[in-house]
Amino acid sequence: MDTLFWEEEMETLPRAGLESIQLRRLRHLVARVYKTVAPYREKMDAAGVKPEDIQSLSDLAKLPFTVKEDLRENYPFGLFTVPMEEVVRVHASSGTTGKPTVVGYTKKDLETWSGLMARALTCAGVTPKDMIHNSYGYGLFTGGLGAHYGAERLGATVIPVSGGNTKRQITIMQDFCSSVLLATPSYALNLADTMADLGVDPAHLSLRVGVFGAEPWSENMREEVEQKLNIKAVDIYGLSEVMGPGVAMECLQTSRGMHIFEDHFLPEIIDPDTGEVLPPGSVGELVFTTLTKEAFPIIRYRTKDISRLIYETCECGRTLVRMEKVTGRTDDMLIIRGVNVFPSQIEHVLMGTEGVEPHYQLVVNREGNLDTMAVDVEVSEQLFSDEVRQLENLTRKIQTDIKDLLGVTCKVRLVEPRSIQRSEGKAQRVIDNRKI
Amino acid sequence: MRVEQIAVFLENKSGRLAEITATLATAGINIRALSVADTSDFGILRLIVDDVEQAKQVLKDGGFTVGITNVIAVEVDDRSGGLASVLKTIDHAEINVEYMYAFVNNSGENAVLIFRFDDMDRAIAALQGDRFSLLSGEQICSL
């Protein structure tokens, strides 16, 4: 199979050449961030490191990490490095305690992003002749718009169908001859099952490739979705703090690992407990430094995603390092139907509800292809009423508050006191029964 | 003229009702009347017992969520129209019934209706005004 490239030179650079570009960009970035963003400067000063100390790529390890908490503390725009008049777009993702984390883009950032997204789609064999069915949600979430502009940049035709209204999506797929599906893998399976219900045979559709991301999925899911939709399924990686979709992308030639676009994002693998950089090939927490972003660059951002870097050159000819499929998280973040959910957010809602005790448990299941979340709440004496209506109002209120804060529908179940297992030390807040 | 009622939260799982009644039996508590309100997810058991304080204590010790609510017990003749006459009074006074249940006492002559109203004070006044017989907790237990 011939490899398609979007920017062949950058994608096939020898490592020495790539590293010299990375170092130049890194030094420029650190100097600029130190000068313009007080929280970065303060952290670097506290760590006793100056921009001049970055003489080689390994000096990156001298710089302090950035964590989601830093974004929250500087909510909303405190870590932006340019005046707001230069920011042309913001996106946001859910935060751990109610406040979202906000990221911003300059005109040039959007150009970079759409270029990288076009590069990612090309990696998946997408060409200007394709009809791209973009089922990622449009809005504050980076998925929809990020993929959209990349597809346009590539010159393909985009159907900005967004999420939901599955039957209509299938009609559009049939009538518009969609050839590429961009979606979360669970939504792709939902589409496949709805097609089966409607008697639509995927073999009669024009679909040939699916670019799936925004939630963890396994090799089993890949096989299932490939077989059910009669397509080739490839994995895309991204997170809003680093940019959005298009940070790393699997190529068609091998289904092992996603090429990280290293000329723009510098990856590290660290020990999540000690923060030590681990030797090449180790499994650990993935950390990213952006090399080219203007409005919201980020230094050593701890993704909390567990992965491993593969340095062998890929069959496709790209020299860019690959990251293995994310195999887990260092925190307790759950992804429910593509939405990031932290148990602490649920706790925040419960604590704000009068009479609710801090004993709760989240039970996550996958019914069909849809994730469901139940929140078990212990009924305290204070909360208890002998009237059914009062208790039902209470569960409804909690459900509404969670939906308002997280955008996720859940089922609140009242349970008897002390029926939620108390564990030694850290409470087991989450029971995840999904077999992903 | 109010009667104390025990209410117990019932999680929707098998055997809970049996455990509650066993707990009360062990403590020698006699249940005079009961009702269960159930939804698809949980239930509420409401009990009139001969020793409210002790019942509350043993159930709490048993790990149940317990509340005490005031209800009104109305004694009517056990004949056709007994309940209807009480509800007519309540309807005229524009009072809402939150829930109710009933039992017939041993002699079989009278029925006892247990009510929870949205406005308990006005309900008592209205019922007494129409000369209904309201029972105290002691009276219920001695029936």
XYZ file of C-alpha atoms in Angstrom:
579
model
C 0.000 0.000 0.000
C 1.387 3.387 -0.956
C 1.566 5.806 1.941
C -0.224 9.098 1.602
C 1.439 12.026 3.321
C 0.180 15.503 4.114
C 3.621 16.927 4.953
C 5.974 14.172 3.916
C 9.167 15.963 4.859
C 8.138 16.600 8.463
C 6.598 13.165 8.841
C 9.695 11.311 7.676
C 12.509 13.399 9.182
C 15.513 11.508 10.480
C 15.499 11.648 14.299
C 18.496 13.992 14.518
C 16.840 16.508 12.233
C 13.547 16.220 14.111
C 15.271 16.698 17.455
C 17.050 19.822 16.343
C 13.714 21.328 15.263
C 12.172 20.260 18.573
C 14.979 21.827 20.606
C 14.818 25.112 18.729
C 11.046 25.274 19.206
C 11.230 24.212 22.836
C 13.785 26.887 23.773
C 11.739 29.540 22.025
C 8.572 28.366 23.797
C 10.102 28.251 27.273
C 11.573 31.735 26.886
C 8.243 33.129 25.702
C 6.159 31.444 28.387
C 8.598 32.526 31.109
C 8.313 36.096 29.944
C 4.570 36.284 29.415
C 2.809 33.962 31.895
C 3.279 34.667 35.593
C 2.159 31.234 36.876
C 4.747 29.502 34.657
C 7.440 31.974 35.692
C 6.652 31.479 39.383
C 6.784 27.702 39.087
C 10.079 27.830 37.198
C 11.565 30.239 39.700
C 10.467 27.996 42.555
C 12.145 25.053 40.820
C 15.268 27.166 40.272
C 15.250 26.816 36.507
C 15.691 29.577 33.932
C 14.902 29.479 30.209
C 18.685 29.526 29.472
C 19.008 26.184 31.285
C 17.271 24.425 28.410
C 20.289 23.441 26.325
C 19.197 20.013 25.155
C 15.960 18.066 24.894
C 16.841 16.141 28.044
C 16.840 19.458 29.939
C 13.057 19.380 29.527
C 13.018 17.211 32.667
C 14.203 20.225 34.675
C 10.933 22.050 34.026
C 7.986 21.708 36.413
C 4.944 19.725 35.329
C 1.634 21.323 34.495
C -1.485 19.597 35.799
C -5.198 20.081 35.312
C -5.314 21.852 38.689
C -3.083 24.601 37.255
C -5.661 25.235 34.559
C -8.410 25.394 37.148
C -6.476 27.801 39.361
C -5.958 30.121 36.434
C -9.526 29.804 35.167
C -10.523 30.910 32.632
C -7.764 32.626 30.665
C -4.869 32.931 33.137
C -2.470 30.683 31.235
C -3.015 32.320 27.857
C 0.165 33.878 26.521
C -1.330 36.395 24.115
C -3.756 39.292 24.567
C -7.395 38.238 24.155
C -7.747 40.197 20.916
C -5.389 37.697 19.331
C -7.466 34.756 20.565
C -10.039 33.792 17.954
C -11.552 30.682 19.525
C -11.926 29.031 22.913
C -12.846 25.457 23.779
C -13.498 23.937 27.169
C -13.676 20.536 28.736
C -15.170 19.468 32.016
C -13.075 20.148 35.091
C -12.706 18.030 38.186
C -14.700 20.197 40.566
C -17.265 21.884 38.441
C -15.294 24.497 36.583
C -14.335 23.612 33.040
C -10.768 23.906 31.804
C -10.528 26.479 29.070
C -8.122 26.595 26.149
C -7.663 29.236 23.470
C -6.392 29.470 19.901
C -4.958 32.247 17.755
C -5.557 32.347 14.004
C -2.220 30.656 13.535
C -3.098 27.992 16.130
C -6.236 27.140 14.179
C -4.153 26.867 11.020
C -1.701 24.579 12.782
C -4.519 22.509 14.200
C -6.420 22.109 10.939
C -3.126 21.217 9.246
C -2.391 18.545 11.840
C -5.916 17.218 11.627
C -5.552 17.069 7.824
C -2.287 15.214 8.385
C -4.081 12.792 10.703
C -6.867 12.147 8.212
C -4.317 11.597 5.451
C -2.642 9.067 7.725
C -5.971 7.208 7.646
C -5.979 7.274 3.857
C -8.545 10.061 3.542
C -8.287 12.164 0.382
C -10.039 15.254 -1.049
C -12.397 12.895 -2.863
C -13.881 11.671 0.406
C -17.255 12.497 1.922
C -16.579 12.902 5.627
C -19.390 12.152 8.040
C -18.402 14.015 11.208
C -20.397 12.651 14.153
C -18.184 14.212 16.818
C -20.135 16.722 18.885
C -19.889 20.334 17.761
C -19.502 22.892 20.523
C -17.142 23.518 23.411
C -15.789 19.994 22.951
C -12.770 20.105 20.621
C -13.791 16.963 18.728
C -16.416 18.315 16.343
C -14.864 21.574 15.197
C -11.305 20.232 15.336
C -12.115 17.389 12.980
C -14.304 19.620 10.847
C -11.659 22.187 9.962
C -9.065 19.498 9.357
C -11.358 17.777 6.890
C -12.034 21.052 5.087
C -8.333 21.862 5.053
C -7.691 18.512 3.442
C -10.200 19.434 0.769
C -12.664 16.676 1.468
C -16.407 17.319 1.738
C -17.603 17.557 5.333
C -21.057 16.653 6.588
C -21.224 18.437 9.975
C -23.819 16.037 11.288
C -22.634 16.156 14.955
C -23.983 13.623 17.488
C -27.460 12.181 17.951
C -30.493 11.548 15.742
C -29.028 8.241 14.680
C -31.694 7.260 12.141
C -31.264 10.522 10.266
C -27.495 9.979 10.293
C -27.982 6.640 8.575
C -30.256 8.180 5.933
C -27.626 10.843 5.301
C -24.929 8.180 5.040
C -26.982 6.372 2.424
C -28.027 9.432 0.434
C -24.791 11.460 0.621
C -22.540 8.410 0.180
C -20.458 9.110 3.309
C -17.110 7.380 2.897
C -15.342 8.314 6.153
C -16.917 8.217 9.602
C -15.518 10.365 12.427
C -17.073 9.388 15.767
C -16.498 7.944 19.170
C -16.132 4.164 18.829
C -19.188 3.558 21.005
C -21.288 5.793 18.780
C -20.003 3.923 15.724
C -21.269 0.697 17.286
C -24.558 2.374 18.074
C -24.847 3.364 14.402
C -24.088 -0.223 13.383
C -26.771 -1.637 15.661
C -29.333 0.913 14.501
C -28.522 -0.035 10.897
C -29.168 -3.661 11.754
C -32.517 -2.698 13.328
C -33.477 -0.736 10.227
C -32.340 -3.505 7.896
C -29.610 -1.350 6.349
C -26.717 -3.432 5.072
C -23.398 -1.604 5.658
C -21.982 -3.404 2.606
C -24.283 -1.237 0.480
C -22.938 1.973 2.003
C -19.900 3.865 0.724
C -18.194 3.838 4.135
C -14.642 2.549 3.984
C -12.815 3.963 6.991
C -13.663 5.129 10.506
C -11.506 7.505 12.571
C -12.429 6.834 16.176
C -11.301 8.516 19.359
C -12.234 10.615 22.411
C -12.736 7.527 24.560
C -10.779 4.349 25.292
C -11.506 1.366 23.092
C -9.983 -2.051 22.807
C -8.815 -4.283 19.992
C -12.018 -6.277 20.501
C -14.063 -3.186 19.837
C -11.986 -2.516 16.748
C -12.770 -5.962 15.377
C -16.431 -5.593 16.211
C -16.848 -2.181 14.602
C -14.797 -3.171 11.536
C -16.890 -6.261 11.013
C -20.258 -4.662 11.746
C -19.712 -1.577 9.588
C -17.563 -3.259 6.971
C -14.812 -0.624 7.336
C -11.236 -0.180 8.461
C -11.145 1.427 11.931
C -8.235 3.622 13.032
C -7.488 5.325 16.315
C -6.946 9.057 16.818
C -5.653 10.711 19.984
C -5.931 14.200 21.313
C -6.922 16.236 24.310
C -8.059 19.803 24.514
C -5.290 20.880 26.915
C -2.714 19.923 24.298
C -4.756 20.930 21.236
C -7.685 18.611 20.528
C -7.932 15.743 18.059
C -4.837 15.396 15.891
C -2.094 15.053 18.490
C -1.408 11.480 17.422
C -2.844 9.231 14.751
C -2.711 5.608 13.720
C -1.733 4.926 10.138
C -3.457 2.427 7.875
C -0.365 0.262 7.467
C -0.062 -0.944 11.020
C -2.582 -1.126 13.767
C -0.035 -0.756 16.490
C 0.273 2.676 17.946
C -0.510 6.218 16.916
C 2.116 8.456 15.368
C 2.653 11.461 17.618
C 3.111 14.616 15.576
C 6.416 15.256 17.273
C 7.324 18.362 15.336
C 4.483 20.000 17.317
C 4.165 17.917 20.479
C 7.020 16.608 22.568
C 6.073 13.419 24.434
C 7.611 11.968 27.580
C 6.755 8.892 29.602
C 7.110 9.351 33.338
C 6.641 7.339 36.480
C 3.309 8.713 37.751
C 4.409 8.344 41.381
C 7.887 9.834 41.309
C 7.643 12.062 38.231
C 10.920 10.555 36.915
C 11.301 10.331 33.147
C 11.347 6.649 32.213
C 13.674 5.087 29.622
C 12.393 4.571 26.057
C 9.933 1.696 25.775
C 8.682 1.920 29.366
C 5.019 1.973 30.282
C 4.043 5.068 32.241
C 2.129 8.331 32.250
C 2.133 10.276 29.029
C 3.303 13.899 29.307
C 3.112 16.459 26.510
C 4.803 19.777 25.809
C 3.418 21.786 22.910
C 6.102 23.197 20.620
C 4.214 25.506 18.282
C 1.042 26.673 19.994
C 0.650 30.422 20.519
C -2.394 31.240 22.657
C -2.269 28.294 25.000
C 1.036 26.481 24.954
C 1.526 23.955 27.703
C 4.714 22.658 29.295
C 4.981 19.083 30.504
C 1.257 18.515 30.799
C 0.438 15.361 32.715
C -2.287 13.641 30.698
C -2.842 10.906 33.314
C -3.130 8.529 30.360
C -1.033 5.380 30.617
C 0.809 4.428 27.440
C 4.187 3.457 25.981
C 6.259 4.951 23.172
C 7.368 2.799 20.230
C 10.485 4.130 18.495
C 10.890 1.570 15.698
C 10.270 3.016 12.266
C 6.817 2.207 11.007
C 6.035 0.341 7.780
C 4.297 3.468 6.540
C 7.652 5.255 6.425
C 6.847 7.819 9.106
C 9.683 8.330 11.539
C 7.375 9.885 14.124
C 7.290 7.953 17.378
C 4.147 5.955 18.065
C 2.174 5.804 21.304
C 0.394 2.600 22.173
C -3.349 2.621 22.706
C -4.029 4.209 26.072
C -4.403 1.329 28.479
C -5.601 3.169 31.569
C -5.575 6.283 33.702
C -3.522 7.321 36.695
C -6.600 9.001 38.153
C -10.204 7.942 38.507
C -11.514 9.724 35.433
C -14.306 7.874 33.637
C -15.375 8.471 30.095
C -19.138 8.088 29.813
C -20.457 8.336 26.259
C -17.446 10.453 25.314
C -17.780 12.831 28.281
C -15.054 12.997 30.911
C -16.485 12.332 34.342
C -14.561 12.598 37.585
C -16.110 11.057 40.688
C -15.188 14.302 42.458
C -17.647 16.169 40.220
C -20.457 13.880 41.307
C -19.331 14.341 44.895
C -19.460 18.103 44.397
C -23.131 17.870 43.364
C -24.001 15.535 46.230
C -22.278 17.723 48.803
C -24.311 20.647 47.529
C -27.532 18.742 48.190
C -28.800 19.208 51.706
C -28.830 16.078 53.836
C -26.794 13.941 51.468
C -23.983 12.041 53.131
C -20.615 11.691 51.460
C -21.197 8.003 50.884
C -21.872 7.290 47.272
C -20.798 4.976 44.530
C -20.844 5.223 40.769
C -21.826 2.088 38.911
C -21.003 2.144 35.223
C -22.347 -0.416 32.795
C -22.465 -0.833 29.070
C -25.935 -1.734 27.881
C -25.832 -2.609 24.223
C -23.235 -0.108 23.119
C -24.238 2.717 25.388
C -22.610 3.512 28.684
C -24.941 3.977 31.612
C -24.076 5.453 34.963
C -25.948 4.957 38.205
C -25.174 6.968 41.322
C -25.976 5.105 44.532
C -26.591 7.500 47.407
C -27.069 6.435 50.997
C -30.242 7.715 52.611
C -29.432 9.433 55.868
C -32.022 10.061 58.552
C -31.920 13.718 57.661
C -32.701 12.951 54.044
C -35.351 10.376 54.688
C -39.016 11.172 54.326
C -42.005 8.926 54.766
C -43.435 10.406 51.600
C -42.520 8.829 48.275
C -42.895 12.144 46.492
C -40.194 13.825 48.592
C -37.684 11.065 47.920
C -38.481 11.054 44.225
C -38.058 14.833 44.056
C -34.696 14.427 45.685
C -33.414 11.842 43.217
C -34.720 13.933 40.339
C -32.973 17.022 41.652
C -29.638 15.222 41.940
C -30.052 13.779 38.433
C -30.803 17.233 37.025
C -27.857 18.834 38.839
C -25.480 16.183 37.513
C -26.864 16.571 34.012
C -26.478 20.365 34.218
C -22.911 20.170 35.444
C -21.582 17.264 33.400
C -23.974 16.900 30.502
C -24.364 13.234 31.362
C -27.645 11.540 32.127
C -27.458 9.258 35.117
C -29.787 7.343 37.358
C -29.727 8.169 41.063
C -30.595 5.252 43.309
C -31.271 5.620 47.010
C -29.735 2.879 49.097
C -29.738 2.039 52.784
C -27.114 3.513 55.076
C -23.853 1.594 55.340
C -24.838 -0.526 52.347
C -22.064 1.016 50.252
C -18.927 -0.828 51.021
C -16.441 1.093 53.151
C -12.946 0.220 52.119
C -9.797 0.705 54.100
C -8.255 4.041 53.218
C -9.546 5.309 49.896
C -13.187 4.579 49.315
C -14.051 2.627 46.235
C -16.143 5.207 44.466
C -16.462 3.550 41.121
C -17.593 0.152 39.969
C -16.953 -0.044 36.259
C -18.574 -3.151 34.817
C -17.840 -2.240 31.214
C -15.817 -4.701 29.230
C -14.040 -2.323 26.934
C -54.582 14.199 68.742
C -51.734 12.717 66.795
C -50.241 9.272 66.599
C -46.544 8.601 66.126
C -45.757 6.418 63.166
C -42.450 4.760 62.379
C -41.272 5.004 58.776
C -38.412 2.849 57.515
C -36.514 3.196 54.236
C -36.506 -0.029 52.251
C -33.926 -0.565 49.589
C -35.259 -2.584 46.723
C -33.651 -5.914 47.542
C -35.029 -9.183 48.729
C -35.394 -9.971 52.398
C -35.442 -6.433 53.789
C -39.027 -6.548 55.026
C -38.352 -9.892 56.682
C -35.302 -8.460 58.462
C -37.272 -5.510 59.805
C -40.098 -7.598 61.144
C -37.631 -10.068 62.653
C -35.831 -7.196 64.395
C -39.115 -5.966 65.872
C -40.198 -9.475 66.876
C -36.939 -10.096 68.718
C -37.499 -6.899 70.690
C -41.040 -8.015 71.538
C -42.652 -5.141 69.665
C -46.181 -5.581 68.390
C -47.175 -4.113 65.031
C -50.708 -2.708 65.113
C -50.888 -1.531 61.510
C -48.601 -1.168 58.548
C -48.402 -0.159 54.936
C -45.695 -0.304 52.324
C -45.332 2.382 49.677
C -43.252 1.114 46.837
C -41.663 2.570 43.729
C -39.566 0.760 41.167
C -36.412 1.698 43.099
C -37.223 1.784 46.777
C -39.982 1.392 49.318
C -41.138 3.055 52.516
C -42.524 0.922 55.312
C -44.896 2.720 57.675
C -45.751 1.136 60.997
C -47.927 1.806 63.993
C -46.382 -0.101 66.906
C -46.987 -0.413 70.627
C -43.588 1.028 71.628
C -42.412 3.723 69.219
C -39.217 4.684 71.041
C -37.982 1.149 71.453
C -38.923 0.239 67.884
C -36.985 3.226 66.587
C -33.958 2.304 68.669
C -33.787 -1.347 67.676
C -34.268 -0.534 64.000
C -31.564 2.148 64.111
C -29.258 -0.286 65.864
C -30.063 -2.727 63.072
C -28.758 -0.226 60.541
C -32.048 0.977 59.110
C -32.961 4.542 58.256
C -35.869 5.367 60.516
C -38.055 8.405 60.859
C -40.948 9.256 63.135
C -43.904 11.073 61.626
C -47.171 12.198 63.086
C -50.311 10.771 61.563
C -53.981 10.974 62.500
C -55.986 7.888 63.434
C -59.721 8.153 62.850
C -62.071 5.539 64.200
C -65.166 4.915 62.118
C -67.932 2.327 62.155
C -66.973 -0.659 60.068
C -69.785 -0.193 57.598
C -70.337 1.030 54.060
C -69.572 4.742 53.744
C -67.251 4.944 56.767
C -64.220 6.136 54.826
C -66.309 8.208 52.432
C -67.685 10.319 55.273
C -64.193 11.160 56.539
C -62.948 12.075 53.059
C -65.978 14.285 52.495
C -65.020 16.365 55.527
C -61.420 16.555 54.344
C -62.482 17.508 50.829
C -64.724 20.294 52.106
C -61.856 21.689 54.116
C -59.669 21.561 50.973
C -57.024 19.429 52.612
C -54.951 16.906 50.659
C -54.270 13.333 51.689
C -50.559 12.497 51.388
C -51.221 8.836 52.088
C -53.521 6.632 54.098
C -54.058 3.042 55.178
C -56.546 1.248 57.373
C -57.102 -1.676 59.676
C -60.092 -3.279 61.370
C -59.825 -3.833 65.094
C -60.285 -7.147 66.857
C -63.930 -6.731 67.749
C -64.734 -6.118 64.094
C -67.067 -3.277 64.892
C -64.819 -0.363 64.118
C -62.267 0.418 61.463
C -59.238 2.634 62.105
C -58.066 4.899 59.302
C -54.509 6.220 59.444
C -53.953 9.495 57.565
C -51.143 11.824 56.707
C -52.467 15.185 55.458
C -50.673 18.140 53.944
C -52.068 20.312 56.736
C -52.365 18.252 59.896
C -53.638 21.028 62.194
C -56.507 22.012 59.956
C -57.346 18.370 59.379
C -57.655 17.744 63.109
C -59.860 20.801 63.514
C -62.075 19.785 60.603
C -62.459 16.182 61.761
C -63.158 17.172 65.342
C -65.622 19.788 64.087
C -67.565 17.022 62.339
C -67.366 14.937 65.544
C -65.171 12.162 64.265
C -63.428 10.046 66.870
C -59.655 10.552 66.782
C -57.531 7.992 68.593
C -54.323 8.529 70.536
C -51.349 6.202 70.308
C -52.261 4.553 73.612
C -55.803 3.995 72.471
C -54.633 2.277 69.295
C -52.361 -0.016 71.222
C -55.095 -0.973 73.652
C -57.600 -1.813 70.928
